[in-house]
XYZ file of C-alpha atoms in Angstrom:
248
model
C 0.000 0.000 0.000
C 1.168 3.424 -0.867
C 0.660 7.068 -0.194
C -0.557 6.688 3.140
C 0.515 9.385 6.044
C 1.825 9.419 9.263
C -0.882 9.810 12.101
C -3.853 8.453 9.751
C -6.470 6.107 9.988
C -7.899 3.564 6.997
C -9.966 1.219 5.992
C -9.432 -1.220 3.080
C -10.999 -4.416 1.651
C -8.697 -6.851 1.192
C -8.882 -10.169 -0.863
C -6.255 -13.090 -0.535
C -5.032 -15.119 -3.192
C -3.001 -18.185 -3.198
C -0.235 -19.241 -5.192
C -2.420 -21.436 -7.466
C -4.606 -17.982 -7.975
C -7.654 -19.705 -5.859
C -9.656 -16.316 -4.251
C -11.724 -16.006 -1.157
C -15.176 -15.729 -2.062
C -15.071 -12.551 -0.215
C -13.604 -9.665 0.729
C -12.320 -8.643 4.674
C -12.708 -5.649 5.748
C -9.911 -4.170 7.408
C -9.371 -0.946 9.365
C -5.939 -0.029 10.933
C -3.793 3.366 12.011
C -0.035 4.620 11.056
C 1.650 5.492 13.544
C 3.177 8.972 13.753
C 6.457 9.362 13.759
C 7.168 12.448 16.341
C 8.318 11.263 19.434
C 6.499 13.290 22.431
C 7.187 13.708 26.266
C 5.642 11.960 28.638
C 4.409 13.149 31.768
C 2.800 12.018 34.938
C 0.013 12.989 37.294
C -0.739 11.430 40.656
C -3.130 12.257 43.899
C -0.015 13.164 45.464
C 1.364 15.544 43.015
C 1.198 19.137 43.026
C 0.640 21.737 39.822
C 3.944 23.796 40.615
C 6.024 20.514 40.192
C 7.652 19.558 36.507
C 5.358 16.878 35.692
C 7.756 14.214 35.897
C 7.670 10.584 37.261
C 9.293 11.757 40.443
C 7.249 15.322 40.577
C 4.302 14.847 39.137
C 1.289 17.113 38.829
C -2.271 16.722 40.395
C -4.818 17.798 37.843
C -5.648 17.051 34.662
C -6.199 20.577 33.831
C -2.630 21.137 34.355
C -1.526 18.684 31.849
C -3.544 19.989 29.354
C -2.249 24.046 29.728
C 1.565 21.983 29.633
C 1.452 19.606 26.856
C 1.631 19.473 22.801
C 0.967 17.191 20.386
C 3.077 14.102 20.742
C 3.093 13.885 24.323
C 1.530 11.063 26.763
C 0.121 11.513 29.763
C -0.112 8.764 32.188
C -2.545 9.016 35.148
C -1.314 6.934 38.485
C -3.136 5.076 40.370
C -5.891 6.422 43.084
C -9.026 8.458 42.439
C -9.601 11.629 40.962
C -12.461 14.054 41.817
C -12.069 18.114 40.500
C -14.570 20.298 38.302
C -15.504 19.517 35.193
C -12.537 19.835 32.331
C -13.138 21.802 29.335
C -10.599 21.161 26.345
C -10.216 23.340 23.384
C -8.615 22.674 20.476
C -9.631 25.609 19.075
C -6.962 28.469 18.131
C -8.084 31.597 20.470
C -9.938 30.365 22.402
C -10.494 31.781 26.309
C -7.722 29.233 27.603
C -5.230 30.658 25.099
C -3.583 26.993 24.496
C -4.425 24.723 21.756
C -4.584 21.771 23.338
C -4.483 18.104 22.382
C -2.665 16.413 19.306
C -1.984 17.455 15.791
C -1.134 15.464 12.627
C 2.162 15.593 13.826
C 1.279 13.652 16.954
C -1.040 12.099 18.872
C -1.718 13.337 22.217
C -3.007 10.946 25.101
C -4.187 10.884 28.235
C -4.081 7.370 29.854
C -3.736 5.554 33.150
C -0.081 4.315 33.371
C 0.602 0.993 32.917
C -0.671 -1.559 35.787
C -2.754 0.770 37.379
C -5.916 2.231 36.984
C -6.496 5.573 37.282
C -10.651 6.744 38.635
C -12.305 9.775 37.236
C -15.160 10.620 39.694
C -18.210 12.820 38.971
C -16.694 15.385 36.741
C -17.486 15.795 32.847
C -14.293 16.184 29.830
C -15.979 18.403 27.172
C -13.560 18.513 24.433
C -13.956 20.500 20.912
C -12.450 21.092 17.866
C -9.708 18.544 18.796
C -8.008 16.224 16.708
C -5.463 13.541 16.836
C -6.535 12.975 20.472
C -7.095 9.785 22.214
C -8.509 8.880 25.798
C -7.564 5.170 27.063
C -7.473 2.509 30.072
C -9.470 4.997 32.626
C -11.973 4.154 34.827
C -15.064 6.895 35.022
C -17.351 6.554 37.876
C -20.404 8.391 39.623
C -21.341 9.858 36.389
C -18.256 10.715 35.303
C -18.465 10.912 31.569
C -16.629 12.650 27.914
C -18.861 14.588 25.797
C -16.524 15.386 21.884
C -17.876 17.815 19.812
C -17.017 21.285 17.867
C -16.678 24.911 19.555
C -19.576 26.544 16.943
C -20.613 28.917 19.822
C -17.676 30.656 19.170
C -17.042 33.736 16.535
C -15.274 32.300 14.158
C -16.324 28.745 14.849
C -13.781 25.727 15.601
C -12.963 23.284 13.073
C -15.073 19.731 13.473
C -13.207 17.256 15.793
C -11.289 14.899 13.835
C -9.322 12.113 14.319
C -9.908 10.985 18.167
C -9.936 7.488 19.756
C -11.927 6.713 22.938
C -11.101 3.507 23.691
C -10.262 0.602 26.454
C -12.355 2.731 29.464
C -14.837 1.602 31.647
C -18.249 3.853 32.797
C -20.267 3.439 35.703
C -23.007 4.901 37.620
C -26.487 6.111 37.112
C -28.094 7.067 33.714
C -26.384 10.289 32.490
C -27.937 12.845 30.461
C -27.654 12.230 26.831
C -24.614 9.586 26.815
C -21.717 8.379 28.979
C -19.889 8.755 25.658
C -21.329 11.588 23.083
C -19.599 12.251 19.966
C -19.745 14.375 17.269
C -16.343 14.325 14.441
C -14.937 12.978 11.866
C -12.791 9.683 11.353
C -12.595 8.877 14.655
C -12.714 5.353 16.645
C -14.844 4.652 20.139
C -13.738 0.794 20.660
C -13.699 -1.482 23.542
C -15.533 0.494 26.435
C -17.301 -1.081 28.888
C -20.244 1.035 30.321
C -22.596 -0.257 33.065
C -24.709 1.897 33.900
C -27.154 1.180 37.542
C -30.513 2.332 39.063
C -34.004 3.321 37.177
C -33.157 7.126 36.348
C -32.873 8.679 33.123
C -35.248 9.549 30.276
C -35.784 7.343 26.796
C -33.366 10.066 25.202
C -30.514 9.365 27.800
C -27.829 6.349 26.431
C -24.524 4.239 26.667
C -22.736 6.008 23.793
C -24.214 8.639 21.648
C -23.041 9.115 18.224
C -24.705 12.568 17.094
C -23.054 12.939 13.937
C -19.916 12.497 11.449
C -17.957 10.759 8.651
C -16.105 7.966 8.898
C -16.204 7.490 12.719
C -15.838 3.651 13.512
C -17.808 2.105 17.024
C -16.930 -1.717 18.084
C -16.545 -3.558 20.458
C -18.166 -1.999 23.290
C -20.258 -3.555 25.898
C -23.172 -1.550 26.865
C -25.593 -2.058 29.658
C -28.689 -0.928 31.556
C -28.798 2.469 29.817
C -32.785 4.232 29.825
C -32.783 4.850 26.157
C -30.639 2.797 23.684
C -27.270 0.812 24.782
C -25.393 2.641 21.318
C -27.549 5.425 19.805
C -26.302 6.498 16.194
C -28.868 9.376 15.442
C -27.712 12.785 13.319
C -28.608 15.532 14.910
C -26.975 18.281 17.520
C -28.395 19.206 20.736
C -28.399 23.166 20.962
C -26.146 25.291 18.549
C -27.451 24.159 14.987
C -25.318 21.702 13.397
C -24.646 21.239 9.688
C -26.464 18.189 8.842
């Protein structure tokens, strides 16, 4: 294959062939990611960190919201062990906006924000809104007491964000009551929500309040996920925007 880039996700049909020229009678379907190439920093936060430290393994920050003022595209950010509770994150990947940082990846590198490896790092009761991000990708976290990630575009704004593009939510678990709307709403492009695990407890909620919302996009890919006890639909792919009109 050929003329692929860096930090880019496909999806091909593929047919095999053997050497006597016998064919499957059908084609696979195969989707799959390149890699980008920059190499990032990685940095650390833990319960027992502090904001004014470097963000290292040895002095690592406490919040979230730190990382993202901190980081660039390229960089990891691994999430010890213990639980997290703070006010709800808003991430812009908009240029100008109020936060003055545009945060998350680029095409030159994915940013992500993931518990480090053997532990599991708790989100509790706090939201991530992210918008106009892209190359951005949320793994191996645990989200309780309605902790949940809403991704869409900033198009309250004057001049609007660019649509999301190019984010992976994948290898989390969700639990606690029925959230409004979704545990996991989207709305971008080319983007991949795989292997989440959302159980979701007690009889609240409304018909319109799911597992994972899919609002709207192209090319956005949602597997593997196991979904449970949600008040509307487990997975709810439906095109339309809640509030600010979208382009449809």
């Amino acid at each position: 294959l050929t003329g692929m880039q860096n930090g880019q996700s496909y999806t091909r049909y593929v047919k095999c062939i053997d050497a006597a020229a016998n064919a499957n009678s059908n084609d696979y379907l195969i989707s799959f990611s390149i890699a980008s190439t920059a190499s990032g920093n990685a940095y650390y936060i833990s319960p027992s960190g502090s904001d004014t430290n470097l963000g290292t393994i040895s002095a690592p920050w406490k919040t979230i919201g730190k990382a993202l003022m901190s980081t660039k595209p390229g960089d990891t950010i691994y999430i010890r062990q213990g639980t997290y509770t703070q006010s709800d994150i808003e991430m812009r990947g908009d240029p100008g906006n109020r936060f003055g940082k545009v945060m998350g990846g680029s095409p030159s590198g994915w940013w992500t924000l993931t518990s480090y490896p053997g532990e599991t790092a708790t989100l509790s009761n706090f939201d991530i809104g992210a918008y106009s991000i892209q190359y951005t990708r949320f793994q191996n976290l645990n989200w309780i007491n309605s902790a949940s990630i809403y991704v869409g575009t900033a198009d309250w704004v004057t001049p609007k964000g660019a649509r999301t593009h190019h984010v992976e939510i994948i290898n989390n678990t969700f639990s606690g009551p029925q959230v409004r709307y979704g545990y996991i709403e989207f709305m971008g492009d080319n983007s991949l929500i795989e292997g989440n695990t959302i159980t979701i407890t007690g009889c609240g909620g409304q018909t319109t309040d799911h597992g994972i919302y899919l609002h709207n996009g192209n090319s956005n890919i949602v597997r593997g996920n196991i979904v449970s006890g949600a008040k509307g639909y487990n997975i709810h792919v439906y095109d339309e925007r809640k509030g600010t009109n979208d382009p449809q």
